[in-house]
CSV table of C-alpha atoms in Angstrom, one decimal:
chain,number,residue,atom,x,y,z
A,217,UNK,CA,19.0,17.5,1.7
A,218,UNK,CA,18.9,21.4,2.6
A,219,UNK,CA,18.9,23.7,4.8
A,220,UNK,CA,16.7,24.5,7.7
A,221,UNK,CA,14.4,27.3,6.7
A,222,UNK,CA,12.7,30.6,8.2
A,223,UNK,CA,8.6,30.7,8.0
A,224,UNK,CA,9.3,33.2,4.9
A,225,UNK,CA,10.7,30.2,2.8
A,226,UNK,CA,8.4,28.0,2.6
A,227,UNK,CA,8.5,26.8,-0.2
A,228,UNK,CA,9.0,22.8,-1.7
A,229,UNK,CA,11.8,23.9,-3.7
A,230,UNK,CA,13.5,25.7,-0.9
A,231,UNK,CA,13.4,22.8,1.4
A,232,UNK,CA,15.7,21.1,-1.4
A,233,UNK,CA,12.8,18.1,-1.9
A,234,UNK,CA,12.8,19.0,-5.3
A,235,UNK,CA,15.1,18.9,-8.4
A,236,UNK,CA,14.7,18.5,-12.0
A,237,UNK,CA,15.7,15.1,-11.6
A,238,UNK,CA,13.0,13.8,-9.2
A,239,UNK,CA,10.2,16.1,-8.5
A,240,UNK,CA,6.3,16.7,-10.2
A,241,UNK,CA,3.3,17.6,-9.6
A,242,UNK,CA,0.6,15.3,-9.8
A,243,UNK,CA,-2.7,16.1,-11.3
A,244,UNK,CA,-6.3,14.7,-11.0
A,245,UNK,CA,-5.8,12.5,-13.8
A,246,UNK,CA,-2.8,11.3,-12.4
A,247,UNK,CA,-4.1,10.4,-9.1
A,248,UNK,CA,-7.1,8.3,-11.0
A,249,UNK,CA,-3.9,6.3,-12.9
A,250,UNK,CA,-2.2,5.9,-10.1
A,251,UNK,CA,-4.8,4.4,-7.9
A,252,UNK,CA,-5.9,2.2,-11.3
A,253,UNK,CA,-2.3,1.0,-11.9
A,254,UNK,CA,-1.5,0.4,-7.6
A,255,UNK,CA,-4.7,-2.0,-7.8
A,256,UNK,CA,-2.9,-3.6,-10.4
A,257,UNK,CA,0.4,-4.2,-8.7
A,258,UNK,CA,-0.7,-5.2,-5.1
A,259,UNK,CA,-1.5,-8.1,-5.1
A,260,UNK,CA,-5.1,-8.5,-4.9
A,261,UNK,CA,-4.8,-6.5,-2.1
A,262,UNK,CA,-4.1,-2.7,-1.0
A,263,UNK,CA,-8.2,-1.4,-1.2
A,264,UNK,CA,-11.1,-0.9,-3.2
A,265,UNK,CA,-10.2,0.7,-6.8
A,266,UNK,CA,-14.4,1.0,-7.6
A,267,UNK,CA,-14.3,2.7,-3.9
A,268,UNK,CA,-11.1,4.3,-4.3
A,269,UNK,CA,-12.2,6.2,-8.1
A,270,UNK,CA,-16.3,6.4,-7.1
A,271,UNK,CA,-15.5,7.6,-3.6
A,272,UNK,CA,-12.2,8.3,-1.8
A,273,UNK,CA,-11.1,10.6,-4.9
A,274,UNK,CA,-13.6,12.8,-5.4
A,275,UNK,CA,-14.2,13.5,-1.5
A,276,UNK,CA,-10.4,14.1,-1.3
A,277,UNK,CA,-9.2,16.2,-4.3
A,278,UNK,CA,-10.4,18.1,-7.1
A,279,UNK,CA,-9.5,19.7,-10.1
A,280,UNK,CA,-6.9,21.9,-9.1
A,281,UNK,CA,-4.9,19.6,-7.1
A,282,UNK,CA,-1.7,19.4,-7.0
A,283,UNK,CA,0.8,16.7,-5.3
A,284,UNK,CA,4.0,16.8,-5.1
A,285,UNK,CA,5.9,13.6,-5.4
A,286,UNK,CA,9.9,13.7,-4.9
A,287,UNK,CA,12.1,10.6,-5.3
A,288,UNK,CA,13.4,8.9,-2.3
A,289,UNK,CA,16.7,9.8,-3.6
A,290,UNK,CA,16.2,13.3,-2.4
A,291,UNK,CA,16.1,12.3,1.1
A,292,UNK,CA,19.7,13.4,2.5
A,293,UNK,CA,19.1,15.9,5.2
A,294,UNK,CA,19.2,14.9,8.4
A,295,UNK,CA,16.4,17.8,9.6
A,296,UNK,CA,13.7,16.5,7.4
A,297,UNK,CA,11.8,14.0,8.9
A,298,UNK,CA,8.2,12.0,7.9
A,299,UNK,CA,6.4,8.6,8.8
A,300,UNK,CA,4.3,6.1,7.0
A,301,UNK,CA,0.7,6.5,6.5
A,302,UNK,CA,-1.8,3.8,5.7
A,303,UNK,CA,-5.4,2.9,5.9
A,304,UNK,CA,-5.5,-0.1,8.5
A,305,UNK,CA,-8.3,-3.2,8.9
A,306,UNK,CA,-10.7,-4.8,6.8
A,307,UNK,CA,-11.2,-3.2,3.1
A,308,UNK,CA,-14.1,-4.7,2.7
A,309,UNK,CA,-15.5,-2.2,5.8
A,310,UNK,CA,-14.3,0.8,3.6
A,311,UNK,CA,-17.4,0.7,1.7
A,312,UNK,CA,-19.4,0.9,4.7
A,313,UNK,CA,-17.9,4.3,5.3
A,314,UNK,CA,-14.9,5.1,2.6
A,315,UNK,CA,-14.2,8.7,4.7
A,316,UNK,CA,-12.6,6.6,7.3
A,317,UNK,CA,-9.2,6.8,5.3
A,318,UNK,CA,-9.6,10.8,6.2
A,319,UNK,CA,-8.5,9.4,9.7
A,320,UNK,CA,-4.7,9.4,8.4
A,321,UNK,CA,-4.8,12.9,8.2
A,322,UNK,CA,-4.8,13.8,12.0
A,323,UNK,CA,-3.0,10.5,13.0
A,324,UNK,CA,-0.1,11.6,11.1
A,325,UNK,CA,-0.4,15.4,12.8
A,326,UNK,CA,-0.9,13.4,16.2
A,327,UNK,CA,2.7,11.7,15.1
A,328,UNK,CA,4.5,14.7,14.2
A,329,UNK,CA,3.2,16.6,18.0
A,330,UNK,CA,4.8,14.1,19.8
A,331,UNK,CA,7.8,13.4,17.9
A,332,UNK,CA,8.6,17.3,18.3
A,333,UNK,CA,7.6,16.9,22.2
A,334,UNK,CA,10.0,13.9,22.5
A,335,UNK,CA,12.7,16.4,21.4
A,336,UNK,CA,11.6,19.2,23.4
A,337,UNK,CA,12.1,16.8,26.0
A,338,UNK,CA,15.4,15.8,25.6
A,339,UNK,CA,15.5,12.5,23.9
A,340,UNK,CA,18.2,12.5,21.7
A,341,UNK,CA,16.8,10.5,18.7
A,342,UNK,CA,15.0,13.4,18.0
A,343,UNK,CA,18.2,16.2,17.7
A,344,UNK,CA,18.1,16.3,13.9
A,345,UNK,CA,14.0,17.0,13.9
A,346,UNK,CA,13.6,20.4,11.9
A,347,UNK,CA,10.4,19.5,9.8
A,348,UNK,CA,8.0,17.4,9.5
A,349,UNK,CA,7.5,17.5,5.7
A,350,UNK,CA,7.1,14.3,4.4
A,351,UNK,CA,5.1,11.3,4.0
A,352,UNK,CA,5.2,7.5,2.6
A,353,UNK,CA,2.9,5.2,1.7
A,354,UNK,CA,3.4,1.4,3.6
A,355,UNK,CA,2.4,-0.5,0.3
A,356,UNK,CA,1.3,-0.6,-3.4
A,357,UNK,CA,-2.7,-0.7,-3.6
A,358,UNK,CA,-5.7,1.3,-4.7
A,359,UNK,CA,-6.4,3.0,-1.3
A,360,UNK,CA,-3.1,2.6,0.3
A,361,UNK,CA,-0.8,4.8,-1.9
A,362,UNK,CA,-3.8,7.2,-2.2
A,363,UNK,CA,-3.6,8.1,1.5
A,364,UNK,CA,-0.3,10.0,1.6
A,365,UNK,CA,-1.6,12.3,-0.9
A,366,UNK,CA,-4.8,12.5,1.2
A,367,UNK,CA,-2.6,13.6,4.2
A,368,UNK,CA,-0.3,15.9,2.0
A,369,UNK,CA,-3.3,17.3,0.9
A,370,UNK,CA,-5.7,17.6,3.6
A,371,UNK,CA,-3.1,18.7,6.7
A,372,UNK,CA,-3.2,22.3,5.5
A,373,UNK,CA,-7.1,22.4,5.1
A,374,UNK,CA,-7.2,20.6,8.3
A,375,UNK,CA,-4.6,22.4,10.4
A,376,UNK,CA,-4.2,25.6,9.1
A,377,UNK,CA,-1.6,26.9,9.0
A,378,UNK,CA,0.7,23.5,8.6
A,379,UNK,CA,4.3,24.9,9.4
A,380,UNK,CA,5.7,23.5,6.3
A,381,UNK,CA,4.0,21.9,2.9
A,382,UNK,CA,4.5,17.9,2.9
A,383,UNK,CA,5.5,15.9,-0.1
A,384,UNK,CA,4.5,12.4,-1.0
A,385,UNK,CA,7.8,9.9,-0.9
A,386,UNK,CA,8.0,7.9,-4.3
A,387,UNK,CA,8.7,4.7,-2.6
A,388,UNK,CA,7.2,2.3,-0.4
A,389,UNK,CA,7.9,-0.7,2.3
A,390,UNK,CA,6.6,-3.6,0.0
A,391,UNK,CA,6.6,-3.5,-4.0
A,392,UNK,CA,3.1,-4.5,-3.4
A,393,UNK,CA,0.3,-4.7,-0.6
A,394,UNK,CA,0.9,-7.1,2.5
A,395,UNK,CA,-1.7,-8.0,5.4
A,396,UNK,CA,1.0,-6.9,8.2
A,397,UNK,CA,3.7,-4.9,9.0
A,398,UNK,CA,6.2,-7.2,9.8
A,399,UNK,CA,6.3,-7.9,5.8
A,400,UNK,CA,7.7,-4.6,4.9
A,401,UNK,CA,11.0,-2.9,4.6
A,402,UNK,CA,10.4,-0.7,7.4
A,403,UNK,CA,9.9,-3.4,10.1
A,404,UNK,CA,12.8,-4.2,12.1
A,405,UNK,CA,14.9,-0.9,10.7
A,406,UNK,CA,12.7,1.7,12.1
A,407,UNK,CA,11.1,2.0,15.6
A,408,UNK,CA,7.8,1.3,16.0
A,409,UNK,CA,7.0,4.1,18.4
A,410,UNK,CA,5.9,6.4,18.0
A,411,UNK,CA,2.8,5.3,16.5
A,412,UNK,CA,-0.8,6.7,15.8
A,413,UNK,CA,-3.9,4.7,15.2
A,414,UNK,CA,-6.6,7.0,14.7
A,415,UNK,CA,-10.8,5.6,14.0
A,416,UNK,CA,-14.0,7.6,13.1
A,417,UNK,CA,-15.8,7.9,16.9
A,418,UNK,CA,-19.6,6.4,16.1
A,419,UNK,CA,-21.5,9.1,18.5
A,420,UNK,CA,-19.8,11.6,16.5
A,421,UNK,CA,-19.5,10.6,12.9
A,422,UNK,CA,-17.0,12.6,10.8
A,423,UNK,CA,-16.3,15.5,13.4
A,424,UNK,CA,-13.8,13.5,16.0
A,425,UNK,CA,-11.3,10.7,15.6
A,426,UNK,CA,-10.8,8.5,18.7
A,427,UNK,CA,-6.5,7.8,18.8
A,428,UNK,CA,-4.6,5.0,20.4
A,429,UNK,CA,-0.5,4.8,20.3
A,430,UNK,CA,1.7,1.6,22.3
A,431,UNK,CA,4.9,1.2,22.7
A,432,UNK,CA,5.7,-2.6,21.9
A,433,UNK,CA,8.4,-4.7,20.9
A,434,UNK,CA,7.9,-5.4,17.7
A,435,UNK,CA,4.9,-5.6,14.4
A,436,UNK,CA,3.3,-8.6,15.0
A,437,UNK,CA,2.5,-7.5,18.6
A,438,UNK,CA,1.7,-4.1,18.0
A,439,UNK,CA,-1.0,-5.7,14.9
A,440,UNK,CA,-2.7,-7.6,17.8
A,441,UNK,CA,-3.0,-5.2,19.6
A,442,UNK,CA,-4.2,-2.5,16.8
A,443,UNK,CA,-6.2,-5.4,15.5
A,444,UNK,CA,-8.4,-5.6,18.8
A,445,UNK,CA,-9.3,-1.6,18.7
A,446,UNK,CA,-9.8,-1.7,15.1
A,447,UNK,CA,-12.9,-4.5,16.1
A,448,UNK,CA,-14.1,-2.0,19.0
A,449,UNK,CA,-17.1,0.3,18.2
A,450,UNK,CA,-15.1,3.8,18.5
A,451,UNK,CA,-12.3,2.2,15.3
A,452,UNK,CA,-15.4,0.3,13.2
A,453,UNK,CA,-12.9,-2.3,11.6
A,454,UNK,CA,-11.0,0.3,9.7
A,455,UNK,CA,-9.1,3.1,10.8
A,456,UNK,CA,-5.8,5.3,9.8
A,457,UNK,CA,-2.2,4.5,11.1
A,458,UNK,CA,0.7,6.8,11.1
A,459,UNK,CA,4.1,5.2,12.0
A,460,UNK,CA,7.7,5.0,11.5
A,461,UNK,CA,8.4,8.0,12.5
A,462,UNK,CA,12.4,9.2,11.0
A,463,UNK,CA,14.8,11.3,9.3
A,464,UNK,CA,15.1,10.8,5.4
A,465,UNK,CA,18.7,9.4,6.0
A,466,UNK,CA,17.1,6.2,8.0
A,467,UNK,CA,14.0,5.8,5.6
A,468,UNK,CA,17.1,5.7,3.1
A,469,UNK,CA,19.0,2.9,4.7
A,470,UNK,CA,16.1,0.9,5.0
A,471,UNK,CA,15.7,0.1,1.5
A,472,UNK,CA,12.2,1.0,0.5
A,473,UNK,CA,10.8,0.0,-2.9
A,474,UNK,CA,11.3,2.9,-4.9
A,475,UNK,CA,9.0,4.6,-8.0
A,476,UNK,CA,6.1,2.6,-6.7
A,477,UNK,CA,3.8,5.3,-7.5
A,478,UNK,CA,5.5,6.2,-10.7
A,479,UNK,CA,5.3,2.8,-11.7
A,480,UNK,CA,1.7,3.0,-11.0
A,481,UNK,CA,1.2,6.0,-12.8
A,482,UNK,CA,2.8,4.2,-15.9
A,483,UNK,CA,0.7,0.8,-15.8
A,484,UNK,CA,-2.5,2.6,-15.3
A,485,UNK,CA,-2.2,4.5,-18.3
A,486,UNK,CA,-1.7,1.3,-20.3
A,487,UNK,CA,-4.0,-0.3,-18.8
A,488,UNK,CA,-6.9,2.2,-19.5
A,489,UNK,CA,-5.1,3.5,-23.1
A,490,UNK,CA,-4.6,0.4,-24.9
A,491,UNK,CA,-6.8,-2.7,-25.5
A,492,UNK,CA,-6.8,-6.7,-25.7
A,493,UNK,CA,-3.4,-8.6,-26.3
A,494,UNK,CA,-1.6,-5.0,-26.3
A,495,UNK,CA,-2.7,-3.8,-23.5
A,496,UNK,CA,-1.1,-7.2,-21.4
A,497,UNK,CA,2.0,-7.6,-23.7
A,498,UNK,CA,2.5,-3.6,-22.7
A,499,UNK,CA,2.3,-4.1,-18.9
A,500,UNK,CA,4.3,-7.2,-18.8
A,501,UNK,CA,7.0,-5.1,-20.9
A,502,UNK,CA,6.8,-2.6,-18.3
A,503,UNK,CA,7.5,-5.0,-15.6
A,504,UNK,CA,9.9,-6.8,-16.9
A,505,UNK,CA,12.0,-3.9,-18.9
A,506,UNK,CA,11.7,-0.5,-16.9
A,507,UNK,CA,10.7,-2.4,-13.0
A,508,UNK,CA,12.9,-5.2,-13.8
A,509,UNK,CA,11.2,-7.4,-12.5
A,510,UNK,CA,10.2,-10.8,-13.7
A,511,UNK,CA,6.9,-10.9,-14.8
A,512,UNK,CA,4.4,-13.2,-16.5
A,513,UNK,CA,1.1,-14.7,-16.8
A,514,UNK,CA,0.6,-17.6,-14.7
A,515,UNK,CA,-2.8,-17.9,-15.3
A,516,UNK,CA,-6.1,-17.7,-17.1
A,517,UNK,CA,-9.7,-18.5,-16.5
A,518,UNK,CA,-13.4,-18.0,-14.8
A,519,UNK,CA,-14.0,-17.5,-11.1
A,520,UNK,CA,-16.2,-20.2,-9.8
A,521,UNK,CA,-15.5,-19.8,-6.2
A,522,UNK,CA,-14.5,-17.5,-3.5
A,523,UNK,CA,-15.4,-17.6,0.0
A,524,UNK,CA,-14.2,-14.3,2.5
A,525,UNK,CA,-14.7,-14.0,6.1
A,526,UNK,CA,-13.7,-10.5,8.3
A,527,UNK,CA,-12.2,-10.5,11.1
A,528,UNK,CA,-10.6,-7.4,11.4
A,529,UNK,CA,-8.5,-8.8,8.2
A,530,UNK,CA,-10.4,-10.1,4.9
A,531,UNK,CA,-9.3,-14.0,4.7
A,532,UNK,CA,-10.3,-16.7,2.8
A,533,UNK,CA,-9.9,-18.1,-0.8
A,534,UNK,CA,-10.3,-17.5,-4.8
A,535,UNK,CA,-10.8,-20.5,-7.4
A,536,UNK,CA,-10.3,-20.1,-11.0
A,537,UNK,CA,-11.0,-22.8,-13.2
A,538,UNK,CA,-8.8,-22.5,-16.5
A,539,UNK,CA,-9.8,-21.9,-20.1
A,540,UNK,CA,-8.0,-21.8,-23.2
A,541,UNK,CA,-4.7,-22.7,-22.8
A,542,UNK,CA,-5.1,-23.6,-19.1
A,543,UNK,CA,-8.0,-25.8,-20.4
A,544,UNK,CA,-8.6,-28.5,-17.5
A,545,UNK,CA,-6.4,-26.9,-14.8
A,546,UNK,CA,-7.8,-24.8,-11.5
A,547,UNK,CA,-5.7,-22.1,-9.8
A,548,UNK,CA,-6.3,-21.3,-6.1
A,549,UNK,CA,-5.2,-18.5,-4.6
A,550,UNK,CA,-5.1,-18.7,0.0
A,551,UNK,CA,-6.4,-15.1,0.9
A,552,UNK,CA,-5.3,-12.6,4.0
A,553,UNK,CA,-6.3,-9.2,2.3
A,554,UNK,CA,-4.3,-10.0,0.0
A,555,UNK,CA,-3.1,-13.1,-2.6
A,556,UNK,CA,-0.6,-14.7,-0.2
A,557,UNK,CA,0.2,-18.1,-1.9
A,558,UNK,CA,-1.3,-19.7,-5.2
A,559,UNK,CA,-1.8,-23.6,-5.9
A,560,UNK,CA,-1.9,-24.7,-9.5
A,561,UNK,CA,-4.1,-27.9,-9.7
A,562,UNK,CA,-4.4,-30.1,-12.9
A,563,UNK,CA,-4.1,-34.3,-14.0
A,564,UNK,CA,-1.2,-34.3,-12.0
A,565,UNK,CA,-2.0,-33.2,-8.2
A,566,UNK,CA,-2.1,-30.4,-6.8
A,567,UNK,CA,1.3,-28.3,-6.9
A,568,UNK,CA,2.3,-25.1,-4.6
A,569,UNK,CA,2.9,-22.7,-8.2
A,570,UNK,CA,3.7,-19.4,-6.6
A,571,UNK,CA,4.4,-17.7,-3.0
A,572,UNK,CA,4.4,-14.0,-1.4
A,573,UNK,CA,6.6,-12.0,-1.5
A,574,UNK,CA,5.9,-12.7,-5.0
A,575,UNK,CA,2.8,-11.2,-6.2
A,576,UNK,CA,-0.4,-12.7,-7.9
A,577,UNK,CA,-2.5,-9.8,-9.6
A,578,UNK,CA,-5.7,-9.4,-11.7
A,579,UNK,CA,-6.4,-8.3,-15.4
A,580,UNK,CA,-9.3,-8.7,-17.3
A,581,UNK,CA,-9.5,-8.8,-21.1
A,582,UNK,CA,-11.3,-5.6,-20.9
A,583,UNK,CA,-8.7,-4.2,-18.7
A,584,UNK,CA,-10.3,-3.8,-15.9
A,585,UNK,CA,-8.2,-4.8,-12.6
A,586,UNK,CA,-10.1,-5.1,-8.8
A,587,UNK,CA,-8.4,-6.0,-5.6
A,588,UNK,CA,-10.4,-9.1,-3.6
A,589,UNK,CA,-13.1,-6.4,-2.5
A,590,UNK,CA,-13.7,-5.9,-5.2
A,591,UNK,CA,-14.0,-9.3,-6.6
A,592,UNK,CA,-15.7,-10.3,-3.9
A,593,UNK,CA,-18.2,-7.8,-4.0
A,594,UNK,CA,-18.7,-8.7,-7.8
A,595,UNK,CA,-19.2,-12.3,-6.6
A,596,UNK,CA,-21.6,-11.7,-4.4
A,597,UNK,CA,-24.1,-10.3,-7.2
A,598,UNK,CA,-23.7,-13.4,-8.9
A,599,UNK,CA,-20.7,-12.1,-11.6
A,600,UNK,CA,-18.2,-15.0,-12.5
A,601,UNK,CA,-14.9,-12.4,-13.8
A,602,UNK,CA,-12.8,-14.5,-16.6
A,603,UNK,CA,-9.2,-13.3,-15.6
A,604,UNK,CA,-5.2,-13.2,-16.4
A,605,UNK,CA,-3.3,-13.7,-12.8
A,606,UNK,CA,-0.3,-12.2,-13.4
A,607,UNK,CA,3.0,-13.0,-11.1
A,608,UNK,CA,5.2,-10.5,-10.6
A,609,UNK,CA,8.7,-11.5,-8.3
A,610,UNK,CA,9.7,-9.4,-5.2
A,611,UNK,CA,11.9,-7.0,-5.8
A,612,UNK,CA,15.5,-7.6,-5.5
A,613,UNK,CA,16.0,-5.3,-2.1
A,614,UNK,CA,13.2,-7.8,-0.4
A,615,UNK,CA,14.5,-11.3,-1.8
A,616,UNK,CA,17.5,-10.2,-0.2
A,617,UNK,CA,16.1,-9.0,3.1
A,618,UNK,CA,16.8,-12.7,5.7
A,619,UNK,CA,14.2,-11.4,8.4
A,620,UNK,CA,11.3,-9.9,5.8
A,621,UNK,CA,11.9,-13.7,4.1
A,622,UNK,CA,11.4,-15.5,7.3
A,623,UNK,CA,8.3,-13.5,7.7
A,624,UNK,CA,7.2,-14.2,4.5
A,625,UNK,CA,7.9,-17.9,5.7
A,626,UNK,CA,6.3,-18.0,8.8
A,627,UNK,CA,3.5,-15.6,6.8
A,628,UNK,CA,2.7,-18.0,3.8
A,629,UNK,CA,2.9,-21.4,6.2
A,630,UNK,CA,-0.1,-20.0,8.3
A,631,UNK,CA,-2.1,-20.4,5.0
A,632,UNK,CA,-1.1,-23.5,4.6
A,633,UNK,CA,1.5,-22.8,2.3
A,634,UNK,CA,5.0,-24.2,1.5
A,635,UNK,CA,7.9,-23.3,4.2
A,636,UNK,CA,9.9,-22.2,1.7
A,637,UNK,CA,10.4,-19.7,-0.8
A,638,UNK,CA,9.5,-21.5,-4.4
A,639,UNK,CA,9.3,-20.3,-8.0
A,640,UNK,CA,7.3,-23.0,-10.2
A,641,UNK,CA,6.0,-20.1,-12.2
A,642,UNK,CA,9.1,-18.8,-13.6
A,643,UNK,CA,10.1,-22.1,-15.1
């Protein structure tokens, strides 16, 4: 990808992360699109967009910010290396304090000090390790592919000076938001440690960040774990993660989903620029013709029920009874963070319609889209939403992926779901 450079070239364009072809600069305005259009895309999942655009923005960037997103394409040298970055826990707990999410700023500083302490100390995974210059979000969704450009932004306020500037990857592990890491790309490709979990310390609020790392065998131990200090008093149910630590070679081979945030630039623009039928026929064009993926509405009608419990994850359920022409017919969609599995319901039984890694999102007539914080929080003041659900299939790079499908498996059957992977909704 380039060279390794002196202190005296530091510069994004001299680090080779950016061409013609697959480098910009995003603006305020962009980031507000973005986080509108990842809300969109993830599944009913992925964060707050009220919390993300009321809170998170404006306490993270201004008007003269500037991010610089580079294609995952670009990722071909050896020496640069970066790790995932998420906000970890219950969403629901970001509105109790939405700053927590500035937590993935030092976790991923935290990551990048030991991964160069691992090589001064011999280990030879770490040879290629020239910079630490780049970060990746783990999913699609209103918070979650905010927080890389919170940690590109905020390291050089933070830690000043940052040895090199860090650019946001335009890809991600999912195509959408997921309630654990074993449903990504990066799980089972790249090793888990190191790993950073960093939480807001209550005797201090905002000055120090409490960190835990483990070295486990695999995701769904490592959640269990992280799941437990997330619940103690010095995490507060949400925290920042920084993991996945590699060269851009690896991140390569792993198949990541790419132009995630481009593609979240682009459907939050439509969905804020255009109105009514347009403004759905425009996004399910986008989908199906520049994503290409398959994409349609599966569903319309009034929320009339929704129950959700916390328990370090948001889990529980979302009815929608049908109206026009889904006259007679409820849709219910089985809950971890996000929509995992949807049942269609109508004169002839009930009927499994849709399953992750497929994903079940929300559109309103009015164009506003909300992840299940957000509807929940809109539920509890008494608001009944009338709402498209739109299914959008897994990209090709996960339907071909045998151990993220068993996962997804094993994933939607704890919900109750179908053992296998199904597609009702495309007939």
């Amino acid at each position: 990808m380039g060279k390794e450079i002196t202190a005296n070239e530091i510069t994004i364009k001299k680090q080779g992360l950016a061409t013609t072809s697959n480098y910009r600069k995003l603006n305020l305005d962009d980031i507000k699109n973005v986080a509108q259009g990842a809300c969109f895309l993830a599944s009913g999942g992925g964060g707050s967009l009220q919390l993300t655009l009321t809170k998170i923005i404006p306490a993270f960037f201004s008007e003269q910010t500037e991010i610089n997103l580079v294609g995952l394409e670009a990722l071909t040298w050896e020496g640069d290396w970066g790790g995932v970055v998420a906000g970890m826990g219950s969403p629901m707990k970001l509105f109790d304090d939405p700053e927590l999410v500035k937590a993935a700023i030092p976790t991923y500083e935290k990551l990048a000090e030991l991964c160069f302490a691992f090589k001064a100390a011999g280990q030879a995974k770490y040879d290629s390790l020239k910079l630490m210059d780049f970060c990746l979000p783990v999913e699609i969704g209103a918070v979650n592919s905010i927080v890389p450009m919170i940690v590109a932004n905020g390291l050089p306020q933070i830690f000043d000076p940052w040895p090199v500037p860090v650019v946001v990857i335009d890809a991600d592990g999912t195509g959408r938001a997921v309630p654990t890491l074993s449903l990504t790309m990066y799980a089972r490709q790249i090793d888990l440690y190191p790993n950073i979990l960093g939480g807001n310390n209550e005797t201090e609020p905002g000055t120090y960040f409490d960190y835990g790392s483990l070295n486990v065998q695999d995701e769904t131990t490592l959640e269990a774990a992280f799941l437990g200090m997330i619940n103690s008093k010095a995490f507060g149910n949400a925290s920042g993660l920084a993991i996945y630590a590699a060269n851009g070679p690896t991140f390569q081979s792993c198949n990541p989903i790419s132009n995630g945030i481009s593609d979240s630039l682009q459907i939050g623009t439509i969905t804020t620029q255009t109105t009514g039928a347009d403004r759905l026929s425009n996004v399910l064009r986008y989908i199906n013709e520049t994503m290409e993926r398959k994409a349609r509405q599966i569903f319309y009608g009034k929320v009339t029920d929704m129950k959700m419990a916390t328990a370090g994850l948001d889990t529980g359920y979302v009815i929608i009874t049908g109206a026009e022409a889904f006259d007679g017919q409820t849709f219910k969609l089985f809950v971890e963070n996000e929509n995992i599995w949807g049942q269609l319901s109508n004169s002839s039984g009930d009927q499994p319609w849709i399953v992750g890694p497929d994903s079940m999102n929300y559109l309103t007539d009015d164009g506003f889209v909300f992840d299940n914080s957000d509807l929940w929080a809109l539920y509890e003041k008494g608001e009944r939403p009338t709402i498209s659900v739109i299914g959008i299939q897994a990209a090709t790079m996960v339907l071909d992926n045998s151990g993220l499908m068993a996962a997804w498996a094993h994933e939607v059957q704890s919900k109750k779901g179908p053992s296998n992977y199904i597609t009702p909704w495309l007939t």
